[in-house]
Amino acid sequence: MENEKRVKFNVKIHCNDCGMSVPGGLQTGESYFQTDGFKIELEEFKRNYLCGVCRDKKRVEK
């Protein structure tokens, strides 16, 4: 939502190709944080995440 307070949080995320740990945190809107939809989307994100190096390799291969 526009002008909504942002929530910053840290989640351990690893690249699904090389296993490298990804530094930094994520942020979302306060009303969406900790909802069922948020949890499902976060798990899907973690399941499909590729670091920048692996993502670039995948793009070049296509």
JSON list of N, CA, C and O in Angstrom, two decimals, residues 12-53:
[
{"chain": "A", "resi": 12, "resn": "LYS", "atom": "N", "xyz": [17.63, -16.40, 6.53]},
{"chain": "A", "resi": 12, "resn": "LYS", "atom": "CA", "xyz": [18.77, -17.10, 5.93]},
{"chain": "A", "resi": 12, "resn": "LYS", "atom": "C", "xyz": [18.34, -17.65, 4.58]},
{"chain": "A", "resi": 12, "resn": "LYS", "atom": "O", "xyz": [17.45, -18.48, 4.50]},
{"chain": "A", "resi": 13, "resn": "ILE", "atom": "N", "xyz": [18.99, -17.15, 3.54]},
{"chain": "A", "resi": 13, "resn": "ILE", "atom": "CA", "xyz": [18.68, -17.56, 2.18]},
{"chain": "A", "resi": 13, "resn": "ILE", "atom": "C", "xyz": [19.97, -18.06, 1.54]},
{"chain": "A", "resi": 13, "resn": "ILE", "atom": "O", "xyz": [21.02, -17.43, 1.67]},
{"chain": "A", "resi": 14, "resn": "HIS", "atom": "N", "xyz": [19.87, -19.18, 0.86]},
{"chain": "A", "resi": 14, "resn": "HIS", "atom": "CA", "xyz": [21.01, -19.76, 0.16]},
{"chain": "A", "resi": 14, "resn": "HIS", "atom": "C", "xyz": [20.63, -19.99, -1.29]},
{"chain": "A", "resi": 14, "resn": "HIS", "atom": "O", "xyz": [19.49, -20.35, -1.60]},
{"chain": "A", "resi": 15, "resn": "CYS", "atom": "N", "xyz": [21.63, -19.82, -2.18]},
{"chain": "A", "resi": 15, "resn": "CYS", "atom": "CA", "xyz": [21.42, -20.09, -3.59]},
{"chain": "A", "resi": 15, "resn": "CYS", "atom": "C", "xyz": [21.09, -21.56, -3.76]},
{"chain": "A", "resi": 15, "resn": "CYS", "atom": "O", "xyz": [21.74, -22.43, -3.18]},
{"chain": "A", "resi": 16, "resn": "ASN", "atom": "N", "xyz": [20.09, -21.86, -4.56]},
{"chain": "A", "resi": 16, "resn": "ASN", "atom": "CA", "xyz": [19.67, -23.24, -4.78]},
{"chain": "A", "resi": 16, "resn": "ASN", "atom": "C", "xyz": [20.57, -23.98, -5.76]},
{"chain": "A", "resi": 16, "resn": "ASN", "atom": "O", "xyz": [20.42, -25.19, -5.93]},
{"chain": "A", "resi": 17, "resn": "ASP", "atom": "N", "xyz": [21.50, -23.27, -6.41]},
{"chain": "A", "resi": 17, "resn": "ASP", "atom": "CA", "xyz": [22.41, -23.91, -7.35]},
{"chain": "A", "resi": 17, "resn": "ASP", "atom": "C", "xyz": [23.78, -24.17, -6.71]},
{"chain": "A", "resi": 17, "resn": "ASP", "atom": "O", "xyz": [24.23, -25.29, -6.67]},
{"chain": "A", "resi": 18, "resn": "CYS", "atom": "N", "xyz": [24.40, -23.12, -6.17]},
{"chain": "A", "resi": 18, "resn": "CYS", "atom": "CA", "xyz": [25.75, -23.26, -5.62]},
{"chain": "A", "resi": 18, "resn": "CYS", "atom": "C", "xyz": [25.78, -23.33, -4.09]},
{"chain": "A", "resi": 18, "resn": "CYS", "atom": "O", "xyz": [26.80, -23.68, -3.51]},
{"chain": "A", "resi": 19, "resn": "GLY", "atom": "N", "xyz": [24.70, -22.98, -3.42]},
{"chain": "A", "resi": 19, "resn": "GLY", "atom": "CA", "xyz": [24.62, -23.06, -1.97]},
{"chain": "A", "resi": 19, "resn": "GLY", "atom": "C", "xyz": [25.20, -21.87, -1.23]},
{"chain": "A", "resi": 19, "resn": "GLY", "atom": "O", "xyz": [25.26, -21.87, 0.00]},
{"chain": "A", "resi": 20, "resn": "MET", "atom": "N", "xyz": [25.64, -20.84, -1.95]},
{"chain": "A", "resi": 20, "resn": "MET", "atom": "CA", "xyz": [26.23, -19.66, -1.33]},
{"chain": "A", "resi": 20, "resn": "MET", "atom": "C", "xyz": [25.18, -18.92, -0.48]},
{"chain": "A", "resi": 20, "resn": "MET", "atom": "O", "xyz": [24.04, -18.77, -0.89]},
{"chain": "A", "resi": 21, "resn": "SER", "atom": "N", "xyz": [25.60, -18.47, 0.69]},
{"chain": "A", "resi": 21, "resn": "SER", "atom": "CA", "xyz": [24.71, -17.71, 1.56]},
{"chain": "A", "resi": 21, "resn": "SER", "atom": "C", "xyz": [24.55, -16.31, 1.00]},
{"chain": "A", "resi": 21, "resn": "SER", "atom": "O", "xyz": [25.51, -15.70, 0.53]},
{"chain": "A", "resi": 22, "resn": "VAL", "atom": "N", "xyz": [23.35, -15.78, 1.06]},
{"chain": "A", "resi": 22, "resn": "VAL", "atom": "CA", "xyz": [23.04, -14.47, 0.52]},
{"chain": "A", "resi": 22, "resn": "VAL", "atom": "C", "xyz": [22.99, -13.45, 1.65]},
{"chain": "A", "resi": 22, "resn": "VAL", "atom": "O", "xyz": [22.23, -13.61, 2.60]},
{"chain": "A", "resi": 23, "resn": "PRO", "atom": "N", "xyz": [23.83, -12.39, 1.57]},
{"chain": "A", "resi": 23, "resn": "PRO", "atom": "CA", "xyz": [23.84, -11.37, 2.63]},
{"chain": "A", "resi": 23, "resn": "PRO", "atom": "C", "xyz": [22.65, -10.42, 2.50]},
{"chain": "A", "resi": 23, "resn": "PRO", "atom": "O", "xyz": [22.02, -10.34, 1.45]},
{"chain": "A", "resi": 24, "resn": "GLY", "atom": "N", "xyz": [22.37, -9.71, 3.58]},
{"chain": "A", "resi": 24, "resn": "GLY", "atom": "CA", "xyz": [21.35, -8.68, 3.55]},
{"chain": "A", "resi": 24, "resn": "GLY", "atom": "C", "xyz": [20.00, -9.16, 4.03]},
{"chain": "A", "resi": 24, "resn": "GLY", "atom": "O", "xyz": [19.81, -10.33, 4.35]},
{"chain": "A", "resi": 25, "resn": "GLY", "atom": "N", "xyz": [19.07, -8.26, 4.10]},
{"chain": "A", "resi": 25, "resn": "GLY", "atom": "CA", "xyz": [17.74, -8.58, 4.57]},
{"chain": "A", "resi": 25, "resn": "GLY", "atom": "C", "xyz": [16.69, -8.24, 3.54]},
{"chain": "A", "resi": 25, "resn": "GLY", "atom": "O", "xyz": [16.98, -7.80, 2.43]},
{"chain": "A", "resi": 26, "resn": "LEU", "atom": "N", "xyz": [15.46, -8.43, 3.92]},
{"chain": "A", "resi": 26, "resn": "LEU", "atom": "CA", "xyz": [14.32, -8.16, 3.06]},
{"chain": "A", "resi": 26, "resn": "LEU", "atom": "C", "xyz": [13.40, -7.18, 3.76]},
{"chain": "A", "resi": 26, "resn": "LEU", "atom": "O", "xyz": [13.52, -6.96, 4.96]},
{"chain": "A", "resi": 27, "resn": "GLN", "atom": "N", "xyz": [12.44, -6.63, 3.03]},
{"chain": "A", "resi": 27, "resn": "GLN", "atom": "CA", "xyz": [11.46, -5.75, 3.64]},
{"chain": "A", "resi": 27, "resn": "GLN", "atom": "C", "xyz": [10.11, -5.91, 2.94]},
{"chain": "A", "resi": 27, "resn": "GLN", "atom": "O", "xyz": [10.04, -6.29, 1.79]},
{"chain": "A", "resi": 28, "resn": "THR", "atom": "N", "xyz": [9.07, -5.64, 3.70]},
{"chain": "A", "resi": 28, "resn": "THR", "atom": "CA", "xyz": [7.71, -5.73, 3.17]},
{"chain": "A", "resi": 28, "resn": "THR", "atom": "C", "xyz": [6.83, -4.75, 3.93]},
{"chain": "A", "resi": 28, "resn": "THR", "atom": "O", "xyz": [7.25, -4.14, 4.91]},
{"chain": "A", "resi": 29, "resn": "GLY", "atom": "N", "xyz": [5.60, -4.62, 3.50]},
{"chain": "A", "resi": 29, "resn": "GLY", "atom": "CA", "xyz": [4.65, -3.75, 4.18]},
{"chain": "A", "resi": 29, "resn": "GLY", "atom": "C", "xyz": [4.20, -4.36, 5.50]},
{"chain": "A", "resi": 29, "resn": "GLY", "atom": "O", "xyz": [4.10, -5.58, 5.64]},
{"chain": "A", "resi": 30, "resn": "GLU", "atom": "N", "xyz": [3.92, -3.51, 6.47]},
{"chain": "A", "resi": 30, "resn": "GLU", "atom": "CA", "xyz": [3.55, -3.95, 7.81]},
{"chain": "A", "resi": 30, "resn": "GLU", "atom": "C", "xyz": [2.27, -4.80, 7.82]},
{"chain": "A", "resi": 30, "resn": "GLU", "atom": "O", "xyz": [2.18, -5.80, 8.53]},
{"chain": "A", "resi": 31, "resn": "SER", "atom": "N", "xyz": [1.29, -4.46, 6.99]},
{"chain": "A", "resi": 31, "resn": "SER", "atom": "CA", "xyz": [0.03, -5.21, 7.00]},
{"chain": "A", "resi": 31, "resn": "SER", "atom": "C", "xyz": [0.17, -6.59, 6.36]},
{"chain": "A", "resi": 31, "resn": "SER", "atom": "O", "xyz": [-0.60, -7.49, 6.65]},
{"chain": "A", "resi": 32, "resn": "TYR", "atom": "N", "xyz": [1.18, -6.78, 5.48]},
{"chain": "A", "resi": 32, "resn": "TYR", "atom": "CA", "xyz": [1.38, -8.06, 4.79]},
{"chain": "A", "resi": 32, "resn": "TYR", "atom": "C", "xyz": [2.30, -9.00, 5.59]},
{"chain": "A", "resi": 32, "resn": "TYR", "atom": "O", "xyz": [2.21, -10.22, 5.47]},
{"chain": "A", "resi": 33, "resn": "PHE", "atom": "N", "xyz": [3.16, -8.42, 6.42]},
{"chain": "A", "resi": 33, "resn": "PHE", "atom": "CA", "xyz": [4.15, -9.18, 7.19]},
{"chain": "A", "resi": 33, "resn": "PHE", "atom": "C", "xyz": [3.45, -10.18, 8.12]},
{"chain": "A", "resi": 33, "resn": "PHE", "atom": "O", "xyz": [2.51, -9.86, 8.81]},
{"chain": "A", "resi": 34, "resn": "GLN", "atom": "N", "xyz": [3.91, -11.43, 8.11]},
{"chain": "A", "resi": 34, "resn": "GLN", "atom": "CA", "xyz": [3.42, -12.52, 8.95]},
{"chain": "A", "resi": 34, "resn": "GLN", "atom": "C", "xyz": [2.02, -13.02, 8.60]},
{"chain": "A", "resi": 34, "resn": "GLN", "atom": "O", "xyz": [1.41, -13.73, 9.39]},
{"chain": "A", "resi": 35, "resn": "THR", "atom": "N", "xyz": [1.49, -12.66, 7.43]},
{"chain": "A", "resi": 35, "resn": "THR", "atom": "CA", "xyz": [0.22, -13.24, 6.99]},
{"chain": "A", "resi": 35, "resn": "THR", "atom": "C", "xyz": [0.51, -14.60, 6.34]},
{"chain": "A", "resi": 35, "resn": "THR", "atom": "O", "xyz": [1.66, -14.91, 6.01]},
{"chain": "A", "resi": 36, "resn": "ASP", "atom": "N", "xyz": [-0.51, -15.41, 6.15]},
{"chain": "A", "resi": 36, "resn": "ASP", "atom": "CA", "xyz": [-0.32, -16.71, 5.50]},
{"chain": "A", "resi": 36, "resn": "ASP", "atom": "C", "xyz": [0.21, -16.55, 4.08]},
{"chain": "A", "resi": 36, "resn": "ASP", "atom": "O", "xyz": [1.08, -17.30, 3.64]},
{"chain": "A", "resi": 37, "resn": "GLY", "atom": "N", "xyz": [-0.31, -15.57, 3.36]},
{"chain": "A", "resi": 37, "resn": "GLY", "atom": "CA", "xyz": [0.15, -15.31, 1.99]},
{"chain": "A", "resi": 37, "resn": "GLY", "atom": "C", "xyz": [1.62, -14.92, 1.96]},
{"chain": "A", "resi": 37, "resn": "GLY", "atom": "O", "xyz": [2.37, -15.35, 1.08]},
{"chain": "A", "resi": 38, "resn": "PHE", "atom": "N", "xyz": [2.04, -14.14, 2.93]},
{"chain": "A", "resi": 38, "resn": "PHE", "atom": "CA", "xyz": [3.44, -13.74, 3.04]},
{"chain": "A", "resi": 38, "resn": "PHE", "atom": "C", "xyz": [4.33, -14.94, 3.28]},
{"chain": "A", "resi": 38, "resn": "PHE", "atom": "O", "xyz": [5.37, -15.11, 2.64]},
{"chain": "A", "resi": 39, "resn": "LYS", "atom": "N", "xyz": [3.93, -15.82, 4.18]},
{"chain": "A", "resi": 39, "resn": "LYS", "atom": "CA", "xyz": [4.73, -17.01, 4.50]},
{"chain": "A", "resi": 39, "resn": "LYS", "atom": "C", "xyz": [4.86, -17.93, 3.30]},
{"chain": "A", "resi": 39, "resn": "LYS", "atom": "O", "xyz": [5.94, -18.45, 3.02]},
{"chain": "A", "resi": 40, "resn": "ILE", "atom": "N", "xyz": [3.78, -18.12, 2.55]},
{"chain": "A", "resi": 40, "resn": "ILE", "atom": "CA", "xyz": [3.81, -18.96, 1.35]},
{"chain": "A", "resi": 40, "resn": "ILE", "atom": "C", "xyz": [4.74, -18.34, 0.30]},
{"chain": "A", "resi": 40, "resn": "ILE", "atom": "O", "xyz": [5.56, -19.03, -0.30]},
{"chain": "A", "resi": 41, "resn": "GLU", "atom": "N", "xyz": [4.62, -17.04, 0.09]},
{"chain": "A", "resi": 41, "resn": "GLU", "atom": "CA", "xyz": [5.44, -16.35, -0.90]},
{"chain": "A", "resi": 41, "resn": "GLU", "atom": "C", "xyz": [6.92, -16.40, -0.52]},
{"chain": "A", "resi": 41, "resn": "GLU", "atom": "O", "xyz": [7.79, -16.60, -1.38]},
{"chain": "A", "resi": 42, "resn": "LEU", "atom": "N", "xyz": [7.23, -16.24, 0.76]},
{"chain": "A", "resi": 42, "resn": "LEU", "atom": "CA", "xyz": [8.62, -16.29, 1.23]},
{"chain": "A", "resi": 42, "resn": "LEU", "atom": "C", "xyz": [9.21, -17.68, 1.03]},
{"chain": "A", "resi": 42, "resn": "LEU", "atom": "O", "xyz": [10.35, -17.81, 0.57]},
{"chain": "A", "resi": 43, "resn": "GLU", "atom": "N", "xyz": [8.47, -18.72, 1.33]},
{"chain": "A", "resi": 43, "resn": "GLU", "atom": "CA", "xyz": [8.96, -20.10, 1.12]},
{"chain": "A", "resi": 43, "resn": "GLU", "atom": "C", "xyz": [9.19, -20.37, -0.36]},
{"chain": "A", "resi": 43, "resn": "GLU", "atom": "O", "xyz": [10.18, -21.01, -0.72]},
{"chain": "A", "resi": 44, "resn": "GLU", "atom": "N", "xyz": [8.31, -19.89, -1.21]},
{"chain": "A", "resi": 44, "resn": "GLU", "atom": "CA", "xyz": [8.49, -20.05, -2.66]},
{"chain": "A", "resi": 44, "resn": "GLU", "atom": "C", "xyz": [9.73, -19.31, -3.14]},
{"chain": "A", "resi": 44, "resn": "GLU", "atom": "O", "xyz": [10.50, -19.81, -3.96]},
{"chain": "A", "resi": 45, "resn": "PHE", "atom": "N", "xyz": [9.96, -18.11, -2.62]},
{"chain": "A", "resi": 45, "resn": "PHE", "atom": "CA", "xyz": [11.13, -17.32, -2.95]},
{"chain": "A", "resi": 45, "resn": "PHE", "atom": "C", "xyz": [12.41, -18.06, -2.55]},
{"chain": "A", "resi": 45, "resn": "PHE", "atom": "O", "xyz": [13.35, -18.17, -3.34]},
{"chain": "A", "resi": 46, "resn": "LYS", "atom": "N", "xyz": [12.44, -18.59, -1.34]},
{"chain": "A", "resi": 46, "resn": "LYS", "atom": "CA", "xyz": [13.61, -19.33, -0.86]},
{"chain": "A", "resi": 46, "resn": "LYS", "atom": "C", "xyz": [13.85, -20.59, -1.68]},
{"chain": "A", "resi": 46, "resn": "LYS", "atom": "O", "xyz": [14.98, -20.97, -1.94]},
{"chain": "A", "resi": 47, "resn": "ARG", "atom": "N", "xyz": [12.81, -21.24, -2.10]},
{"chain": "A", "resi": 47, "resn": "ARG", "atom": "CA", "xyz": [12.90, -22.50, -2.86]},
{"chain": "A", "resi": 47, "resn": "ARG", "atom": "C", "xyz": [13.46, -22.25, -4.27]},
{"chain": "A", "resi": 47, "resn": "ARG", "atom": "O", "xyz": [14.11, -23.13, -4.83]},
{"chain": "A", "resi": 48, "resn": "ASN", "atom": "N", "xyz": [13.23, -21.07, -4.84]},
{"chain": "A", "resi": 48, "resn": "ASN", "atom": "CA", "xyz": [13.64, -20.78, -6.22]},
{"chain": "A", "resi": 48, "resn": "ASN", "atom": "C", "xyz": [14.79, -19.79, -6.34]},
{"chain": "A", "resi": 48, "resn": "ASN", "atom": "O", "xyz": [15.15, -19.42, -7.46]},
{"chain": "A", "resi": 49, "resn": "TYR", "atom": "N", "xyz": [15.39, -19.37, -5.23]},
{"chain": "A", "resi": 49, "resn": "TYR", "atom": "CA", "xyz": [16.38, -18.29, -5.27]},
{"chain": "A", "resi": 49, "resn": "TYR", "atom": "C", "xyz": [17.70, -18.74, -5.92]},
{"chain": "A", "resi": 49, "resn": "TYR", "atom": "O", "xyz": [18.22, -19.80, -5.62]},
{"chain": "A", "resi": 50, "resn": "LEU", "atom": "N", "xyz": [18.23, -17.90, -6.80]},
{"chain": "A", "resi": 50, "resn": "LEU", "atom": "CA", "xyz": [19.56, -18.07, -7.37]},
{"chain": "A", "resi": 50, "resn": "LEU", "atom": "C", "xyz": [20.36, -16.80, -7.10]},
{"chain": "A", "resi": 50, "resn": "LEU", "atom": "O", "xyz": [19.82, -15.69, -7.23]},
{"chain": "A", "resi": 51, "resn": "CYS", "atom": "N", "xyz": [21.63, -16.97, -6.72]},
{"chain": "A", "resi": 51, "resn": "CYS", "atom": "CA", "xyz": [22.49, -15.80, -6.52]},
{"chain": "A", "resi": 51, "resn": "CYS", "atom": "C", "xyz": [22.75, -15.15, -7.88]},
{"chain": "A", "resi": 51, "resn": "CYS", "atom": "O", "xyz": [22.44, -15.71, -8.93]},
{"chain": "A", "resi": 52, "resn": "GLY", "atom": "N", "xyz": [23.34, -13.97, -7.88]},
{"chain": "A", "resi": 52, "resn": "GLY", "atom": "CA", "xyz": [23.58, -13.25, -9.12]},
{"chain": "A", "resi": 52, "resn": "GLY", "atom": "C", "xyz": [24.46, -14.00, -10.10]},
{"chain": "A", "resi": 52, "resn": "GLY", "atom": "O", "xyz": [24.21, -14.00, -11.31]},
{"chain": "A", "resi": 53, "resn": "VAL", "atom": "N", "xyz": [25.48, -14.70, -9.61]},
{"chain": "A", "resi": 53, "resn": "VAL", "atom": "CA", "xyz": [26.39, -15.44, -10.48]},
{"chain": "A", "resi": 53, "resn": "VAL", "atom": "C", "xyz": [25.65, -16.58, -11.18]},
{"chain": "A", "resi": 53, "resn": "VAL", "atom": "O", "xyz": [25.74, -16.76, -12.40]}
]
